[in-house]
Amino acid sequence: MDILTHALMGTAIATPCMVTMPEASAALILGSVAPDLDAFSRIFGKRAFMQWHQTFTHSIGVIGPIAMIGLVTLLVDRIAGFCVLAFAVGMAFHVALDYTNTLGVKCWYPISRKRYCSEWCFFIDLPLISITLLFLCWLAWLISRGVLPHPLHACIYLAIVVGYFGFKAWTRHSLMQKIHPPLLSLIPSAWCPWLFYSFRHNPCGSTELLNANAIRGTTELADQIPGADEHWIRIAEQSEEFQIMKELSAGYKIISVQTIDDPPSQTAAILTCRDLRTRNFSTSFGSMEITVDSNATVSKVDWNV
């Protein structure tokens, strides 16, 4: 999820508990956004950001020790202990939300370096944001009428959120069962809960981009991308940036090859690459242009991250 959604959802859960446990509630809100501090890894470059984001700070290797510190602190200072535990709970909630997204989190690091994701929601999910904003407005209305929020209200919100995720999981699973031949991926729409974006490869080497409707159980062709020659794929794999994106997404492909016949420039071709899975907001995140010189080696990479 984007950090705004994390902050809103953390606030929605913590606000009903502000009256009884104000310090721990504030700690939970902080914990719900803290894992994304790894975004500052961008100062070390794009490669560092893509390799570190949603790894260490999103893992049991960090959250587990924080929770243990909280349990030990309880023996010394009850309020401080609950604050540390609430912070860890906020971090765990953050990771659980990111698990529902599409790029995955290394939540079991250092036990496993694999990224896990369910592809239930896009990282910006407008229905989920709307549910959260409506709940916060309802809490504000209650407070304006002199009714103090109660932890039960947080339970109501969590029940609605779990129900929404359950619906998203069901629609995705049912769609995967209905469509043949099987789809390689199902990326949810940011707007409509039952619409998904997908792709599959053809025997001829091209890739079909599909729009899938979980209610109807149907797909429609949105576009068809010609396949790149194996020669260009091997050259692209010289680039560490290309390898990083391939690891993140099975749908990362070379979508066009522009050959250049200009000996003085020493440029033989420009390879345009992007993630065919993701089409929300016409996003260009992760796309790149790889410049190949006349010696069939990568001379330049322009990477949109």
Coordinates of C-alpha atoms in Angstrom, one line a residue:
M1 CA 0.0 0.0 0.0
D2 CA 1.0 3.6 -0.4
I3 CA 2.1 5.4 2.8
L4 CA -1.1 7.5 2.8
T5 CA -3.3 4.4 2.9
H6 CA -1.1 2.9 5.7
A7 CA -1.4 6.1 7.7
L8 CA -5.2 6.4 7.2
M9 CA -5.8 2.7 8.2
G10 CA -3.5 2.9 11.2
T11 CA -5.4 6.0 12.4
A12 CA -8.7 4.3 11.8
I13 CA -7.7 1.4 14.1
A14 CA -6.0 3.5 16.7
T15 CA -8.4 6.4 17.1
P16 CA -11.1 4.3 19.0
C17 CA -8.5 3.4 21.5
M18 CA -7.2 6.9 22.1
V19 CA -9.3 7.4 25.2
T20 CA -8.2 4.3 27.1
M21 CA -4.6 4.0 25.7
P22 CA -3.4 7.2 24.1
E23 CA 0.3 6.5 24.2
A24 CA -0.1 3.0 22.7
S25 CA -2.5 4.3 20.1
A26 CA 0.0 6.9 18.9
A27 CA 2.7 4.2 18.8
L28 CA 0.4 2.0 16.6
I29 CA -0.1 4.8 14.1
L30 CA 3.7 5.3 14.0
G31 CA 4.3 1.6 13.6
S32 CA 1.8 1.4 10.7
V33 CA 4.0 3.7 8.6
A34 CA 7.5 3.0 10.0
P35 CA 8.4 0.1 7.7
D36 CA 8.3 2.5 4.7
L37 CA 11.2 4.4 6.2
D38 CA 13.3 2.0 4.0
A39 CA 12.2 4.3 1.1
F40 CA 15.1 6.5 2.2
S41 CA 17.4 3.8 0.7
R42 CA 16.8 5.8 -2.5
I43 CA 19.6 8.1 -1.5
F44 CA 22.0 5.3 -2.2
G45 CA 20.6 4.9 -5.8
K46 CA 17.8 3.2 -7.7
R47 CA 19.3 -0.2 -7.4
A48 CA 19.6 0.0 -3.6
F49 CA 16.0 1.2 -3.4
M50 CA 14.6 -1.6 -5.5
Q51 CA 16.6 -4.2 -3.7
W52 CA 16.0 -3.0 -0.1
H53 CA 12.4 -1.7 -0.2
Q54 CA 9.9 -4.0 1.5
T55 CA 12.7 -6.2 2.8
F56 CA 14.4 -5.7 6.2
T57 CA 11.9 -3.3 7.8
H58 CA 9.0 -5.5 6.6
S59 CA 10.4 -8.7 8.0
I60 CA 10.0 -11.0 11.1
G61 CA 13.7 -10.4 11.6
V62 CA 13.0 -6.8 12.6
I63 CA 9.4 -6.9 13.9
G64 CA 10.0 -10.0 16.0
P65 CA 12.8 -8.5 18.1
I66 CA 10.8 -5.3 18.6
A67 CA 7.9 -7.3 19.9
M68 CA 10.2 -9.2 22.3
I69 CA 11.6 -5.9 23.6
G70 CA 8.0 -4.8 24.2
L71 CA 7.3 -7.9 26.2
V72 CA 10.4 -7.5 28.3
T73 CA 9.7 -3.8 28.8
L74 CA 6.3 -4.7 30.2
L75 CA 8.0 -6.1 33.3
V76 CA 9.6 -2.8 34.0
D77 CA 7.2 -0.2 32.7
R78 CA 3.6 -1.1 31.7
I79 CA 2.9 1.9 29.5
A80 CA 6.3 1.8 27.7
G81 CA 5.9 -1.9 27.2
F82 CA 2.4 -1.5 25.6
C83 CA 3.8 1.3 23.4
V84 CA 6.6 -0.9 22.0
L85 CA 4.2 -3.7 21.5
A86 CA 1.7 -1.4 19.8
F87 CA 4.5 -0.2 17.5
A88 CA 5.3 -3.8 16.6
V89 CA 1.6 -4.5 15.9
G90 CA 1.4 -1.5 13.7
M91 CA 4.4 -2.7 11.7
A92 CA 2.9 -6.2 11.4
F93 CA -0.4 -4.6 10.2
H94 CA 1.7 -2.7 7.6
V95 CA 3.3 -5.9 6.3
A96 CA 0.0 -7.7 6.2
L97 CA -1.4 -4.9 4.0
D98 CA 1.6 -5.0 1.7
Y99 CA 1.2 -8.8 1.4
T100 CA -2.2 -8.1 -0.3
N101 CA -0.4 -6.1 -3.0
T102 CA 1.4 -7.1 -6.2
L103 CA 5.2 -6.8 -5.8
G104 CA 5.5 -8.7 -2.6
V105 CA 7.4 -8.4 0.7
K106 CA 10.2 -10.4 2.1
C107 CA 8.3 -10.9 5.3
W108 CA 10.2 -14.0 6.5
Y109 CA 13.7 -12.4 6.0
P110 CA 16.3 -13.6 7.0
I111 CA 14.7 -17.1 7.1
S112 CA 13.7 -16.7 3.4
R113 CA 14.6 -14.1 0.8
K114 CA 11.5 -14.8 -1.2
R115 CA 8.9 -12.1 -1.8
Y116 CA 5.4 -13.0 -0.9
C117 CA 2.2 -11.4 -2.2
S118 CA -1.4 -12.3 -2.9
E119 CA -2.3 -9.8 -5.7
W120 CA -5.7 -9.1 -4.0
C121 CA -5.3 -5.3 -4.1
F122 CA -3.3 -2.7 -6.1
F123 CA -1.1 -0.6 -3.8
I124 CA -3.6 2.3 -4.3
D125 CA -7.0 0.8 -3.8
L126 CA -9.7 3.5 -4.0
P127 CA -12.6 1.4 -2.5
L128 CA -10.4 0.6 0.5
I129 CA -9.4 4.2 0.9
S130 CA -13.1 5.2 0.6
I131 CA -14.1 2.7 3.3
T132 CA -11.4 4.1 5.6
L133 CA -12.3 7.8 5.0
L134 CA -16.0 7.1 5.6
F135 CA -15.1 5.3 8.9
L136 CA -13.0 8.2 10.0
C137 CA -15.8 10.7 9.1
W138 CA -18.2 8.6 11.2
L139 CA -15.8 8.7 14.2
A140 CA -15.6 12.5 13.8
W141 CA -19.4 12.7 13.7
L142 CA -19.6 10.6 16.9
I143 CA -17.1 12.8 18.6
S144 CA -18.9 16.0 17.5
R145 CA -22.0 14.6 19.2
G146 CA -20.1 14.0 22.4
V147 CA -19.8 10.2 21.9
L148 CA -16.3 8.9 22.7
P149 CA -14.9 6.3 20.3
H150 CA -14.7 2.8 21.8
P151 CA -12.3 -0.1 20.9
L152 CA -15.4 -1.9 19.6
H153 CA -15.5 0.6 16.8
A154 CA -12.0 -0.5 15.7
C155 CA -13.3 -4.1 15.7
I156 CA -16.1 -3.0 13.4
Y157 CA -13.7 -1.3 11.0
L158 CA -11.4 -4.4 11.0
A159 CA -14.3 -6.7 10.3
I160 CA -15.3 -4.6 7.3
V161 CA -11.7 -4.5 6.0
V162 CA -11.3 -8.3 6.4
G163 CA -14.6 -8.8 4.6
Y164 CA -13.4 -6.6 1.7
F165 CA -10.1 -8.5 1.4
G166 CA -12.1 -11.7 1.6
F167 CA -14.2 -10.5 -1.3
K168 CA -11.1 -9.6 -3.3
A169 CA -9.5 -13.0 -2.6
W170 CA -12.7 -14.8 -3.7
T171 CA -13.1 -12.8 -6.9
R172 CA -9.5 -13.4 -7.9
H173 CA -9.6 -17.1 -7.1
S174 CA -12.9 -17.6 -8.9
L175 CA -11.6 -15.8 -12.0
M176 CA -8.4 -17.9 -12.0
Q177 CA -10.6 -21.1 -12.0
K178 CA -12.9 -19.9 -14.8
I179 CA -10.4 -18.6 -17.4
H180 CA -8.7 -21.1 -19.8
P181 CA -5.9 -21.2 -20.9
P182 CA -4.6 -20.1 -17.4
L183 CA -3.6 -16.5 -16.9
L184 CA 0.0 -15.8 -15.7
S185 CA -1.0 -13.0 -13.4
L186 CA -4.1 -11.1 -12.2
I187 CA -3.4 -7.5 -11.1
P188 CA -6.5 -5.9 -9.5
S189 CA -7.8 -2.6 -10.8
A190 CA -7.3 0.4 -8.5
W191 CA -10.9 1.5 -9.1
C192 CA -13.3 -1.5 -9.4
P193 CA -13.1 -4.5 -7.0
W194 CA -14.0 -7.1 -9.6
L195 CA -11.9 -6.0 -12.5
F196 CA -8.3 -7.3 -13.1
Y197 CA -5.5 -6.9 -15.6
S198 CA -3.7 -9.9 -16.8
F199 CA -1.4 -11.3 -19.6
R200 CA -0.5 -14.6 -21.2
H201 CA 2.0 -15.7 -23.8
N202 CA 1.1 -17.0 -27.2
P203 CA 2.9 -19.9 -28.9
C204 CA 4.1 -17.4 -31.6
G205 CA 6.0 -15.5 -28.9
S206 CA 3.8 -12.4 -28.5
T207 CA 2.1 -11.5 -25.2
E208 CA -1.7 -10.8 -24.9
L209 CA -2.7 -8.1 -22.4
L210 CA -6.2 -8.9 -21.1
N211 CA -8.9 -7.1 -19.1
A212 CA -10.7 -9.7 -16.8
N213 CA -14.1 -9.3 -15.2
A214 CA -14.5 -11.6 -12.1
I215 CA -18.3 -11.2 -12.0
R216 CA -18.8 -12.3 -15.6
G217 CA -15.8 -14.6 -15.7
T218 CA -14.7 -13.2 -19.0
T219 CA -11.7 -11.6 -20.5
E220 CA -11.2 -9.1 -23.4
L221 CA -8.1 -8.4 -25.4
A222 CA -6.7 -5.0 -24.6
D223 CA -3.4 -5.1 -26.5
Q224 CA -0.9 -7.5 -28.0
I225 CA 2.8 -7.0 -27.6
P226 CA 5.2 -8.7 -30.0
G227 CA 7.9 -10.9 -28.5
A228 CA 11.6 -9.8 -28.6
D229 CA 14.2 -11.9 -30.2
E230 CA 16.3 -14.1 -27.8
H231 CA 19.4 -12.2 -29.0
W232 CA 18.1 -8.9 -27.5
I233 CA 16.9 -10.6 -24.3
R234 CA 20.4 -12.0 -23.6
I235 CA 21.8 -8.5 -24.2
A236 CA 19.3 -6.9 -21.8
E237 CA 20.2 -9.4 -19.1
Q238 CA 23.6 -7.8 -19.0
S239 CA 21.9 -5.0 -17.1
E240 CA 21.5 -5.4 -13.4
E241 CA 18.5 -3.2 -13.5
F242 CA 16.8 -5.5 -16.0
Q243 CA 17.5 -8.5 -13.8
I244 CA 16.1 -6.7 -10.7
M245 CA 12.8 -6.0 -12.5
K246 CA 12.6 -9.6 -13.9
E247 CA 13.0 -10.9 -10.4
L248 CA 10.1 -8.6 -9.2
S249 CA 7.8 -9.4 -12.1
A250 CA 7.3 -12.3 -14.4
G251 CA 5.6 -9.9 -16.8
Y252 CA 8.7 -7.7 -17.3
K253 CA 9.4 -7.7 -21.0
I254 CA 11.1 -6.0 -23.8
I255 CA 8.2 -4.4 -25.7
S256 CA 10.1 -2.7 -28.6
V257 CA 13.5 -2.8 -30.2
Q258 CA 14.6 0.3 -32.2
T259 CA 17.6 -0.5 -34.3
I260 CA 19.9 2.4 -35.3
D261 CA 22.1 2.4 -38.4
D262 CA 24.4 5.3 -37.4
P263 CA 28.1 4.1 -37.2
P264 CA 29.4 7.4 -35.8
S265 CA 27.1 7.2 -32.7
Q266 CA 28.2 3.7 -31.8
T267 CA 24.6 2.9 -30.9
A268 CA 23.1 -0.2 -32.4
A269 CA 19.7 -0.3 -30.7
I270 CA 17.5 1.0 -28.0
L271 CA 15.4 -1.6 -26.0
T272 CA 12.3 -0.4 -24.4
C273 CA 11.1 -2.5 -21.4
R274 CA 8.2 -2.4 -19.0
D275 CA 6.1 -4.5 -16.6
L276 CA 3.2 -5.9 -18.6
R277 CA 1.3 -6.8 -15.4
T278 CA 0.7 -3.3 -14.2
R279 CA -1.6 -1.0 -16.1
N280 CA -3.4 1.1 -13.4
F281 CA -3.0 4.9 -13.9
S282 CA -1.0 4.1 -17.1
T283 CA 1.9 3.7 -14.7
S284 CA 5.5 3.8 -16.1
F285 CA 7.1 2.6 -12.8
G286 CA 10.0 0.3 -13.5
S287 CA 10.1 1.0 -17.3
M288 CA 13.5 1.4 -18.8
E289 CA 15.3 2.2 -22.0
I290 CA 18.5 0.1 -22.6
T291 CA 21.0 1.5 -25.1
V292 CA 23.0 -1.2 -26.8
D293 CA 26.3 -0.3 -28.6
S294 CA 27.8 -1.7 -31.7
N295 CA 29.6 -4.4 -29.7
A296 CA 26.3 -5.8 -28.5
T297 CA 26.9 -4.6 -24.9
V298 CA 24.7 -2.3 -22.7
S299 CA 26.1 1.2 -22.7
K300 CA 23.4 3.1 -20.9
V301 CA 20.2 2.4 -18.9
D302 CA 17.5 4.9 -18.3
W303 CA 15.3 3.5 -15.5
N304 CA 12.1 5.0 -14.3
V305 CA 12.0 4.2 -10.5

